[in-house]
Short mmCIF file of C-alpha atoms in Angstrom, two decimals:
data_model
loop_
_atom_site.label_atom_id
_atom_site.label_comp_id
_atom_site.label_asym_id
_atom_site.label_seq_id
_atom_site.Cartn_x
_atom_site.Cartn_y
_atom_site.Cartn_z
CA UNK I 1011 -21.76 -66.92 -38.46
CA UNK I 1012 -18.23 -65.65 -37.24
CA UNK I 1013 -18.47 -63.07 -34.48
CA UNK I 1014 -15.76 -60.18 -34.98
CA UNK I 1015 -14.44 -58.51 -31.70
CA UNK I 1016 -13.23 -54.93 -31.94
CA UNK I 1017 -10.69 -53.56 -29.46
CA UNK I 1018 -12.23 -51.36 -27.30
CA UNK I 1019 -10.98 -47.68 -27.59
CA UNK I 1020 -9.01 -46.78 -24.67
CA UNK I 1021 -7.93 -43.46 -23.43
CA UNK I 1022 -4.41 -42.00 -24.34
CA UNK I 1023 -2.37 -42.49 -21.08
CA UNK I 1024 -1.76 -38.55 -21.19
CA UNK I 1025 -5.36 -38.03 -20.79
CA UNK I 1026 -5.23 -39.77 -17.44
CA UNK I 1027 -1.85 -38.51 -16.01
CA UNK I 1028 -3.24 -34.57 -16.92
CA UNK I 1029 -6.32 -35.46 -15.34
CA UNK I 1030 -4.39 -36.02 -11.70
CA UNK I 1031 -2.13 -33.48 -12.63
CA UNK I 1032 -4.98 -30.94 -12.36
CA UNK I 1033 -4.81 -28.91 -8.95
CA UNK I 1034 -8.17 -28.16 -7.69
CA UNK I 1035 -8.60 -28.07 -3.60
CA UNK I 1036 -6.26 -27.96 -1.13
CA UNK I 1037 -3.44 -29.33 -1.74
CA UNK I 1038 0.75 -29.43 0.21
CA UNK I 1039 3.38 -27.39 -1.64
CA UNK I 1040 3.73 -27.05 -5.27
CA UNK I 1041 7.09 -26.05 -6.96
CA UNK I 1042 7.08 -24.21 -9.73
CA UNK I 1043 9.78 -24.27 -12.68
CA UNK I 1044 11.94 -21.48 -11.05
CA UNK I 1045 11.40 -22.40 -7.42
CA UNK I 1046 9.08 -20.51 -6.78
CA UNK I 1047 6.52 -22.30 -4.19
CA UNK I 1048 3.13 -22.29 -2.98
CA UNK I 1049 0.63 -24.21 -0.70
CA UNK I 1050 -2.72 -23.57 -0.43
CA UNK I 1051 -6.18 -24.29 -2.05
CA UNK I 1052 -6.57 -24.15 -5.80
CA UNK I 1053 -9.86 -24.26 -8.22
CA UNK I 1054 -9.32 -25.16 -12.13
CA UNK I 1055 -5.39 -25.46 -11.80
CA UNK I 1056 -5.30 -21.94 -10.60
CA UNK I 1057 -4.58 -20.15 -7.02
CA UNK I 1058 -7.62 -19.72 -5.63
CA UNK I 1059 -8.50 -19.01 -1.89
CA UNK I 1060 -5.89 -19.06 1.21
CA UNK I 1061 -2.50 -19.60 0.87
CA UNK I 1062 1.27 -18.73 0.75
CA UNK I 1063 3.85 -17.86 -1.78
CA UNK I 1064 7.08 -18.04 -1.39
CA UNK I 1065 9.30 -16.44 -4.23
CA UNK I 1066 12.91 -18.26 -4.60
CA UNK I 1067 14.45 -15.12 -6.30
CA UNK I 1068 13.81 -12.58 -3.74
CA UNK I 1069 12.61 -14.85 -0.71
CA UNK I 1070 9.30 -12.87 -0.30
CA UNK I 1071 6.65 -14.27 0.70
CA UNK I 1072 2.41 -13.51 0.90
CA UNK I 1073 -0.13 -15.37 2.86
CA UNK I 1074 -3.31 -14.58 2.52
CA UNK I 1075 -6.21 -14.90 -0.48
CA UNK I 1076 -6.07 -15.34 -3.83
CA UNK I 1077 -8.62 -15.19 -6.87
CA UNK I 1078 -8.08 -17.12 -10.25
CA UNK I 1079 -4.17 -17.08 -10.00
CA UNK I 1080 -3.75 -13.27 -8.44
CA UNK I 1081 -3.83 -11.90 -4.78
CA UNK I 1082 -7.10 -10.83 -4.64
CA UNK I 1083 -8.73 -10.12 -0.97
CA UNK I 1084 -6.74 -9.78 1.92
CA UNK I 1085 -3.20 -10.52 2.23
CA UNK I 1086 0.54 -9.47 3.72
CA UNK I 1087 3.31 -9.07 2.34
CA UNK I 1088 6.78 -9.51 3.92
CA UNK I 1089 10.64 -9.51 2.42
CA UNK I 1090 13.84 -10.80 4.61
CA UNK I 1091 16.62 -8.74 5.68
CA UNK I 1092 19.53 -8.69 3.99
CA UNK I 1093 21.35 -8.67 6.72
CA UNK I 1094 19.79 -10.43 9.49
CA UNK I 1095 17.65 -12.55 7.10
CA UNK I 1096 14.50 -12.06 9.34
CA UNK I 1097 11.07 -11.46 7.37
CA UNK I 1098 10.24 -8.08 7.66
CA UNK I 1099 5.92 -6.84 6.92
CA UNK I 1100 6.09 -4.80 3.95
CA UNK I 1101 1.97 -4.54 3.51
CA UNK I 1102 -0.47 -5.41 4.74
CA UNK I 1103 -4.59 -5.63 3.52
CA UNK I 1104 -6.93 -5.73 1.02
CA UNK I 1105 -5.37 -6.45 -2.75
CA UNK I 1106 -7.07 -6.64 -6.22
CA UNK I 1107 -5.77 -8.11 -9.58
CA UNK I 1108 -2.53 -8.80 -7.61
CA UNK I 1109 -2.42 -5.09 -6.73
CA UNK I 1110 -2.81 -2.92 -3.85
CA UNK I 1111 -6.27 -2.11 -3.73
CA UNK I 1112 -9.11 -0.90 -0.39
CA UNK I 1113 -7.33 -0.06 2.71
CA UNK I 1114 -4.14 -1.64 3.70
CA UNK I 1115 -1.05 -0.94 5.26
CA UNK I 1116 2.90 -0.17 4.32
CA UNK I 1117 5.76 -0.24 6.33
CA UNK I 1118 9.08 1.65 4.10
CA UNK I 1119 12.80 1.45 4.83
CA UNK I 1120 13.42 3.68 7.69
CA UNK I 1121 10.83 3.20 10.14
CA UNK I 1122 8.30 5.35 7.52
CA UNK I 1123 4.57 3.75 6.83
CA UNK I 1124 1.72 4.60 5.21
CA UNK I 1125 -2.13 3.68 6.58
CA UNK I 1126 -4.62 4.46 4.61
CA UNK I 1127 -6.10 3.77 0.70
CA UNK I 1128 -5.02 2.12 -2.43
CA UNK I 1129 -5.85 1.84 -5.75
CA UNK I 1130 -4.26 0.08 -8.24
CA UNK I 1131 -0.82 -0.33 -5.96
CA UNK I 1132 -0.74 3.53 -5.79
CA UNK I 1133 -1.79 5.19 -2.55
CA UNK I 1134 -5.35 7.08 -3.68
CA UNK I 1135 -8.24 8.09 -0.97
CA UNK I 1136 -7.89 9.09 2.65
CA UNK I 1137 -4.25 7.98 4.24
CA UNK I 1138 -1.98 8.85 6.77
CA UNK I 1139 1.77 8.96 6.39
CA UNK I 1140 4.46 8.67 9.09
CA UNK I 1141 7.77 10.19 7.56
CA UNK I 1142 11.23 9.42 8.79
CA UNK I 1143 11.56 13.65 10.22
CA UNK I 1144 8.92 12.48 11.99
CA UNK I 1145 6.12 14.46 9.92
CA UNK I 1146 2.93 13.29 9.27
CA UNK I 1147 0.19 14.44 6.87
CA UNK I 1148 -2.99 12.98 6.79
CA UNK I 1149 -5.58 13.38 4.29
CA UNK I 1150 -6.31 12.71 0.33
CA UNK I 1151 -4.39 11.77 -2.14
CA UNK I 1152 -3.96 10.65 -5.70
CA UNK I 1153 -1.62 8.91 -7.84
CA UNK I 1154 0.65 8.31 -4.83
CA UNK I 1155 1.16 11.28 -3.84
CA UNK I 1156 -0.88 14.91 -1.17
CA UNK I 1157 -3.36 15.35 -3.63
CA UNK I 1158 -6.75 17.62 -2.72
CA UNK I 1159 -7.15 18.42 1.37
CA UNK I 1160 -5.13 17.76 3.90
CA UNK I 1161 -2.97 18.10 7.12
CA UNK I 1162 0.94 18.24 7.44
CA UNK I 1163 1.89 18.37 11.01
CA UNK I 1164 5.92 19.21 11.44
CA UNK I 1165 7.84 17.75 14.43
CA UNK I 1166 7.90 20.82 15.43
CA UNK I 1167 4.09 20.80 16.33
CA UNK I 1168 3.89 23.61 13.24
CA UNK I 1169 1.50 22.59 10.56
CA UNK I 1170 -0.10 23.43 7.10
CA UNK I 1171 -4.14 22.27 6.46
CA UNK I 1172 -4.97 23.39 3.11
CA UNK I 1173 -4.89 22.13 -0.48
CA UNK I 1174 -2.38 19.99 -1.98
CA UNK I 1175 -1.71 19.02 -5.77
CA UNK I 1176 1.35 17.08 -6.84
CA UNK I 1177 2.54 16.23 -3.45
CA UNK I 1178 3.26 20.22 -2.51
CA UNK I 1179 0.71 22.49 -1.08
CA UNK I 1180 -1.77 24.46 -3.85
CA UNK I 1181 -4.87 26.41 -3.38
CA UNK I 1182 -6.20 28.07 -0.36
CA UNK I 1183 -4.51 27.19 2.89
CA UNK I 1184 -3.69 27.96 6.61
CA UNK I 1185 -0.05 27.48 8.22
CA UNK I 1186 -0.23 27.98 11.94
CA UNK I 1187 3.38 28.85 13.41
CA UNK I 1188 2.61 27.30 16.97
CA UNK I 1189 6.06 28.06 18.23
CA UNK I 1190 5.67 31.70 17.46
CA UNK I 1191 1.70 31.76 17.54
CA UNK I 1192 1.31 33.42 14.47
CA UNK I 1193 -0.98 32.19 11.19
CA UNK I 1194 -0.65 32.78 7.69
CA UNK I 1195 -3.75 32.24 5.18
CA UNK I 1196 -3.58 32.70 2.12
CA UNK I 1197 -2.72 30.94 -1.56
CA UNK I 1198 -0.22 28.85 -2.10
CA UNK I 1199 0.83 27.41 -5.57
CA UNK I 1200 3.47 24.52 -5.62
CA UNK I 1201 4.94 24.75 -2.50
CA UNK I 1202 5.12 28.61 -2.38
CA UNK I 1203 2.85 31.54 -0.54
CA UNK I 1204 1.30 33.57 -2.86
CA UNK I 1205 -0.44 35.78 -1.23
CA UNK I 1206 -2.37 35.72 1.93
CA UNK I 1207 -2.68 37.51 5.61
CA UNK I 1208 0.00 37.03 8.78
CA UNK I 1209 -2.54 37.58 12.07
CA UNK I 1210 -1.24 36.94 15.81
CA UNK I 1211 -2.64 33.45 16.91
CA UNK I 1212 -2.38 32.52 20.53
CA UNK I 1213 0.51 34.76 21.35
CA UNK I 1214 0.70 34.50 24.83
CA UNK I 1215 1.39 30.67 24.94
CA UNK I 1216 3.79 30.42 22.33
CA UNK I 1217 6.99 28.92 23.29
CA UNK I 1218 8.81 31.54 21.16
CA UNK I 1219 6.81 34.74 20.10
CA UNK I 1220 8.25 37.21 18.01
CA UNK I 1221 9.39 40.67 19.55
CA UNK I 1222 6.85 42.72 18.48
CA UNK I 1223 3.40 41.76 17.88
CA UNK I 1224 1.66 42.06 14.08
CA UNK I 1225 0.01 45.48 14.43
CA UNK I 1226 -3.78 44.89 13.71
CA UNK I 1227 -4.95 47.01 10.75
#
């Protein structure tokens, strides 16, 4: 009786070439279609763990973790000059969904930073910020901007603690005038006093009191 031989089914070569073309583990730099680059460890053809982008476009680059394709963990965040071409920190910390997100870091154009929390990419929580006048508030805020309590000290040593909503003072608050040592309380709604009480504060050390003192009701 004849014996019939069948070919044996073989895999399509593309099955085998997509197979090694998966990236799983660490592996040396990859080049994207734009020229963009990264090296670091992947998991299921996707970024996943520590390593560094570099983006051809804008020459930025962040080093740090990343979760199923997105910075997620902790990271920085740094852009060249355009003049000297030296990488300059623009953030650093904690990220989420390829956003700002836990407490991190930002340094602006100018010397100005923020330190404090994110949510989102948008500074929300406790922070401090450092402004170019050489101002700094420190306290809540929401949606990027002073938002509930907190502290604006002047360069001047002058400061408001109070409410804030919108970026500009709102609600009940205190300004002490340290170079005249006077306070004001009272309400203040976007930006503006309301109403509220002027009392002599620590007079005798101010740098530069008023003429007359506040006569005490």
């Amino acid at each position: 009786m004849p014996i019939v031989k069948y070919p044996r089914a073989t895999e399509p070569l593309w099955h085998e070439w997509d197979g090694k073309a998966q990236k799983c583990g660490l592996r040396h730099t990859v080049y994207a279609v734009n020229g963009d680059q990264y090296t670091g460890e992947w998991l299921d053809n996707l970024k996943h763990g520590k390593g560094t982008q570099v983006w051809k476009r804008t020459g930025a680059i962040y080093s740090g973790d990343w979760k199923f394709g997105k910075r997620d963990g902790y990271g920085s965040y740094s852009i060249p000059d355009p003049v000297t071409k030296e990488y300059k920190k623009v953030y650093t910390g904690w990220w989420k969904n390829d956003r700002k997100c836990g407490y991190g870091a930002t340094f602006y154009p100018g010397g100005e930073r923020y330190e404090g929390e994110w949510s989102s990419g948008l500074r929300s929580g406790w922070g401090r910020m450092y402004y170019r006048d050489g101002s700094i508030y420190e306290g809540q805020w929401l949606v990027d901007q002073p938002g509930g309590q907190g502290m604006l000290r002047l360069p001047n040593e002058n400061r408001y603690e109070g409410g804030w909503k919108d970026g500009k003072k709102h609600g009940p608050g205190k300004f002490f005038y340290l170079d005249k040592g006077q306070l004001f309380e009272g309400i203040w709604a976007a930006d503006i006093p309301k109403c509220g009480i002027l009392i002599d504060f620590g007079r005798d050390e101010a740098p530069a009191p008023t003429q007359y003192p506040i006569p005490k009701v």
